[in-house]
Coordinates of N, CA and C in Angstrom, one line a residue:
X3 N 1.0 -1.2 0.2 CA -0.1 0.0 0.1 C 0.8 1.4 0.0
X4 N 0.7 2.3 -0.7 CA 1.6 3.3 -1.1 C 1.5 4.2 0.3
X5 N 2.5 5.1 0.8 CA 2.3 5.9 2.0 C 1.5 7.3 1.6
X6 N 0.7 7.5 2.1 CA 0.1 9.1 1.7 C 1.0 10.4 1.5
X7 N 0.9 10.8 0.5 CA 1.8 12.0 0.1 C 1.1 13.1 0.9
X8 N 1.9 13.9 1.9 CA 1.4 15.4 2.3 C 1.5 16.4 1.4
X9 N 0.5 17.2 1.5 CA 0.6 18.4 0.8 C 1.4 19.5 1.3
X10 N 2.0 20.1 0.4 CA 3.3 21.4 1.0 C 2.8 22.7 0.5
X11 N 2.9 23.8 1.2 CA 2.4 25.0 0.4 C 3.6 25.5 -0.4
X12 N 3.5 26.2 -1.3 CA 4.6 26.6 -2.2 C 6.1 26.9 -1.5
X13 N 7.3 26.3 -2.1 CA 8.4 26.7 -1.2 C 8.9 27.9 -1.8
X14 N 8.4 28.4 -3.0 CA 9.1 29.4 -3.8 C 8.4 31.0 -3.4
X15 N 8.9 31.6 -2.3 CA 8.2 32.5 -1.8 C 8.5 33.9 -2.6
X16 N 9.3 33.9 -3.6 CA 9.4 34.8 -4.6 C 8.4 34.8 -5.5
X17 N 7.6 34.0 -5.8 CA 6.6 33.9 -7.0 C 5.1 33.9 -6.1
X18 N 5.2 33.6 -5.1 CA 3.7 33.8 -4.4 C 3.5 34.8 -3.5
X19 N 2.2 35.5 -3.4 CA 2.0 36.5 -3.0 C 1.7 36.3 -1.3
X20 N 1.8 37.4 -0.5 CA 1.3 36.9 1.0 C -0.1 36.4 1.0
X21 N -0.7 36.7 0.2 CA -2.4 36.7 0.3 C -2.3 35.0 -0.1
X22 N -1.8 34.5 -1.4 CA -1.8 33.1 -1.5 C -1.2 32.2 -0.6
X23 N 0.0 32.7 0.1 CA 0.5 32.0 1.0 C 0.0 32.0 2.3
X24 N -0.8 33.0 2.8 CA -1.8 33.0 3.9 C -3.0 32.1 3.6
X25 N -3.4 32.2 2.4 CA -4.5 31.0 2.1 C -4.3 30.1 2.1
X26 N -2.9 29.7 1.4 CA -2.6 28.1 1.7 C -2.5 27.6 2.7
X27 N -1.8 28.6 3.8 CA -1.7 28.0 5.2 C -3.2 28.0 5.7
X28 N -3.9 28.5 5.5 CA -5.2 28.5 6.0 C -5.8 27.2 5.7
X29 N -6.0 27.1 4.3 CA -6.4 25.7 3.7 C -5.9 24.6 4.2
X30 N -4.6 24.6 4.3 CA -3.8 23.4 4.7 C -2.9 23.7 5.6
X31 N -3.5 23.4 7.2 CA -2.8 24.0 8.4 C -1.9 23.1 8.7
X32 N -2.1 21.9 8.6 CA -0.6 20.8 8.9 C 0.2 20.5 7.6
X33 N 0.5 21.4 6.7 CA 1.1 21.2 5.5 C 2.5 20.7 6.0
X34 N 3.2 19.7 5.1 CA 4.2 19.2 5.6 C 5.1 19.3 3.9
X35 N 6.1 19.0 4.2 CA 7.0 19.1 2.8 C 6.5 17.9 2.0
X36 N 6.5 17.6 0.9 CA 6.1 16.5 0.4 C 7.5 15.8 -0.2
X37 N 7.8 14.5 -0.2 CA 9.0 13.9 -0.3 C 9.7 14.2 -1.9
X38 N 10.5 14.7 -1.9 CA 11.2 15.2 -3.2 C 12.1 13.8 -4.2
X39 N 11.9 13.6 -5.2 CA 12.6 12.6 -5.9 C 14.1 12.8 -5.8
X40 N 14.8 11.8 -5.9 CA 16.5 12.1 -6.0 C 16.7 12.9 -7.0
X41 N 17.6 13.5 -7.1 CA 17.9 14.7 -7.8 C 18.6 13.7 -9.6
X42 N 19.4 12.7 -9.0 CA 19.7 11.9 -10.2 C 19.0 10.3 -10.8
X43 N 17.5 10.7 -10.3 CA 16.5 9.7 -10.7 C 15.9 10.2 -12.2
X44 N 15.7 9.4 -13.0 CA 15.2 9.9 -14.0 C 13.7 9.9 -13.8
X45 N 13.1 10.6 -14.6 CA 11.6 10.9 -14.4 C 10.9 9.6 -15.2
X46 N 11.4 8.9 -16.0 CA 10.8 7.7 -16.5 C 12.2 6.6 -16.8
X47 N 11.8 5.3 -17.3 CA 12.9 4.4 -17.1 C 12.5 3.6 -18.4
X48 N 13.2 3.0 -19.1 CA 13.2 2.5 -20.4 C 13.3 0.9 -20.0
X49 N 12.4 0.2 -20.8 CA 12.2 -0.9 -21.2 C 13.8 -1.7 -21.5
X50 N 14.2 -2.8 -21.4 CA 15.3 -3.4 -21.7 C 15.0 -4.0 -23.0
X51 N 13.8 -4.5 -23.0 CA 13.7 -5.0 -24.5 C 13.3 -4.1 -25.7
X52 N 13.1 -3.0 -25.1 CA 12.8 -1.7 -26.1 C 13.7 -0.5 -25.9
X53 N 14.9 -0.4 -26.3 CA 15.9 0.5 -25.6 C 15.4 1.8 -26.4
X54 N 15.5 3.0 -25.7 CA 14.9 4.4 -26.1 C 13.6 4.5 -25.9
X55 N 12.5 3.5 -25.6 CA 11.2 3.5 -25.4 C 10.8 4.1 -24.0
X56 N 10.3 5.2 -23.6 CA 10.2 5.4 -22.3 C 8.8 4.8 -21.7
X57 N 8.7 4.2 -20.6 CA 7.5 3.6 -19.8 C 6.9 4.9 -19.1
X58 N 6.0 4.5 -18.5 CA 5.2 5.4 -17.5 C 6.3 5.7 -16.3
X59 N 6.0 7.2 -15.7 CA 6.9 7.6 -14.5 C 6.8 6.4 -13.2
X60 N 7.6 6.6 -12.7 CA 7.6 5.3 -11.5 C 6.4 6.0 -10.3
X61 N 5.7 5.2 -9.7 CA 4.7 6.0 -8.9 C 5.2 6.7 -7.8
X62 N 6.3 6.6 -7.6 CA 6.8 7.8 -6.7 C 7.0 9.2 -7.2
X63 N 7.3 9.1 -8.5 CA 7.5 10.3 -9.2 C 5.9 10.7 -9.6
X64 N 5.0 9.9 -9.9 CA 3.7 10.4 -10.3 C 3.0 11.2 -9.0
X65 N 3.3 10.5 -7.6 CA 2.7 11.2 -6.6 C 3.4 12.4 -6.4
X66 N 4.5 12.6 -6.7 CA 5.3 13.7 -6.3 C 4.8 14.8 -7.1
X67 N 4.6 14.4 -8.5 CA 4.1 15.6 -9.5 C 2.7 16.0 -9.6
X68 N 1.9 14.8 -8.8 CA 0.5 14.9 -8.4 C 0.5 16.1 -7.1
X69 N 1.3 15.6 -6.2 CA 1.3 16.6 -5.1 C 1.8 18.0 -5.3
X70 N 2.4 18.5 -6.3 CA 2.9 19.8 -6.6 C 1.9 20.3 -7.5
X71 N 1.2 19.7 -8.2 CA 0.3 20.2 -8.9 C -0.9 20.3 -8.3
X72 N -1.3 19.7 -7.4 CA -2.3 20.3 -6.1 C -2.0 21.3 -5.4
X73 N -0.7 21.4 -5.4 CA -0.1 22.5 -4.2 C -0.4 23.8 -5.1
X74 N -0.1 23.7 -6.1 CA 0.0 24.9 -7.2 C -1.7 25.2 -7.3
X75 N -2.3 24.2 -7.4 CA -3.9 24.5 -7.8 C -4.2 25.2 -6.3
X76 N -4.0 24.7 -5.4 CA -4.5 25.5 -4.0 C -4.0 26.7 -3.9
X77 N -2.9 26.9 -4.2 CA -2.2 28.1 -3.7 C -2.9 29.3 -5.0
X78 N -3.3 28.8 -6.2 CA -3.5 29.7 -7.2 C -5.1 29.6 -7.2
X79 N -5.7 29.0 -6.7 CA -7.3 28.8 -7.0 C -8.2 29.9 -7.1
X80 N -7.6 31.2 -7.0 CA -8.4 32.6 -7.3 C -7.8 33.1 -8.4
X81 N -7.0 32.7 -9.1 CA -6.4 33.3 -10.4 C -7.5 32.8 -11.5
X82 N -7.8 34.0 -12.3 CA -8.6 33.8 -13.4 C -10.4 33.8 -12.8
X83 N -10.5 33.9 -11.7 CA -12.0 34.4 -11.4 C -12.5 35.6 -11.5
X84 N -11.3 36.5 -11.7 CA -11.5 37.9 -11.7 C -12.0 38.4 -13.2
X85 N -11.5 37.6 -14.2 CA -12.1 37.5 -15.6 C -13.5 36.9 -15.7
X86 N -13.7 36.0 -14.9 CA -15.2 35.6 -15.3 C -16.3 36.5 -14.5
X87 N -15.8 37.2 -13.5 CA -16.4 38.3 -12.6 C -16.7 39.4 -13.6
X88 N -15.6 39.9 -14.3 CA -15.7 40.9 -15.3 C -16.7 40.6 -16.5
X89 N -16.7 39.5 -16.6 CA -17.4 39.1 -18.0 C -18.8 39.1 -17.8
X90 N -19.3 38.6 -16.4 CA -20.7 38.8 -15.9 C -21.1 40.2 -15.9
X91 N -20.1 40.7 -15.1 CA -20.6 42.1 -14.7 C -20.6 43.1 -16.1
X92 N -20.1 42.6 -17.2 CA -20.1 43.2 -18.2 C -21.5 43.0 -19.1
X93 N -22.0 41.9 -18.9 CA -22.9 41.4 -19.5 C -24.2 42.1 -18.9
X94 N -24.1 42.2 -17.5 CA -25.4 42.7 -17.1 C -25.5 44.2 -16.9
X95 N -24.5 45.0 -16.9 CA -24.4 46.2 -17.1 C -24.7 46.5 -18.9
X96 N -24.4 45.7 -19.8 CA -25.2 45.9 -20.9 C -26.6 45.4 -21.0
X97 N -26.8 44.6 -20.1 CA -28.6 44.2 -20.2 C -29.1 45.4 -19.7
X98 N -28.6 46.1 -18.6 CA -29.3 47.1 -17.9 C -29.5 48.3 -18.8
X99 N -28.4 48.6 -19.5 CA -27.9 49.8 -20.7 C -29.2 49.6 -21.7
X100 N -29.5 48.5 -22.2 CA -30.6 48.0 -23.1 C -31.7 48.4 -22.6
X101 N -32.2 47.7 -21.5 CA -33.6 48.2 -20.7 C -33.6 49.3 -20.6
X102 N -32.7 50.4 -20.0 CA -32.8 51.7 -19.6 C -32.9 52.7 -21.2
X103 N -32.5 52.2 -22.1 CA -32.3 52.7 -23.5 C -33.9 52.8 -24.0
X104 N -34.3 51.5 -23.8 CA -35.8 51.0 -24.4 C -36.7 51.8 -23.5
X105 N -36.6 51.9 -22.1 CA -37.6 52.8 -21.1 C -37.4 54.3 -21.6
X106 N -36.2 54.9 -21.7 CA -36.0 56.3 -22.1 C -36.5 56.9 -23.3
X107 N -36.2 55.6 -24.3 CA -36.9 56.1 -25.7 C -38.2 55.9 -26.0
X108 N -39.0 55.7 -25.0 CA -40.4 55.1 -25.3 C -41.2 56.6 -25.5
X109 N -41.9 56.7 -26.4 CA -42.7 57.9 -26.2 C -43.5 58.5 -25.0
X110 N -43.8 57.9 -24.2 CA -44.5 57.9 -22.6 C -43.3 58.8 -21.9
X111 N -42.4 58.5 -21.7 CA -41.0 58.8 -21.2 C -40.6 60.1 -21.8
X112 N -40.4 60.0 -23.0 CA -40.0 61.2 -23.5 C -40.8 62.4 -23.5
X113 N -42.3 62.3 -23.2 CA -43.1 63.0 -23.1 C -42.9 63.8 -21.9
X114 N -42.8 62.7 -21.0 CA -42.7 63.1 -19.6 C -41.4 64.0 -19.1
X115 N -40.5 63.6 -20.0 CA -39.1 64.2 -19.7 C -39.5 65.7 -20.5
X116 N -40.1 65.9 -21.5 CA -40.1 67.0 -22.0 C -41.0 67.8 -21.4
X117 N -42.3 67.7 -20.7 CA -42.9 68.4 -19.9 C -42.1 68.8 -18.5
X118 N -41.3 68.1 -18.1 CA -40.5 68.1 -16.7 C -39.7 69.3 -17.2
X119 N -39.0 69.3 -18.4 CA -37.8 70.3 -18.3 C -38.6 71.8 -19.2
X120 N -39.8 71.8 -19.8 CA -40.6 72.8 -19.8 C -41.0 73.6 -18.6
X121 N -41.5 72.6 -17.6 CA -41.8 73.3 -16.4 C -40.8 73.6 -15.4
X122 N -39.7 73.0 -15.6 CA -38.5 73.6 -15.0 C -37.9 74.7 -15.8
X123 N -38.1 75.2 -16.8 CA -37.6 76.3 -17.5 C -38.6 77.6 -17.2
X124 N -39.6 77.1 -17.1 CA -40.7 78.3 -16.9 C -40.9 78.8 -15.4
X125 N -40.5 77.6 -14.5 CA -40.4 78.2 -13.1 C -39.3 79.2 -13.0
X126 N -37.9 78.9 -13.6 CA -36.9 79.6 -13.6 C -36.9 80.9 -14.4
X127 N -37.4 80.9 -15.5 CA -37.1 82.1 -16.3 C -38.5 82.5 -16.7

């Protein structure tokens, strides 16, 4: 049975913001360093019967890469949401502008606005 791999917060503090580090620590309170593969260990191995043909990565490397991917996903989970929020806000603003244009350009509202302006000009001058 494989040993569970603990998720670790991003170790590169130069590329993470304090907000991301704080969110990561809050999301993973007992974060521990994930085991790193040996530096001289290749990511893939080759079959003896087919030299030069890589096989699947070892389970240890797969767990390490998955752990790193999850760590980055947790640290950067808010990235990209502002684009979606701006898109929804823009669509809502356009819909509101279209409704407002229809209301203001209707003959009844134009007549009311005209009478309001006429009354305002008569009282001042």
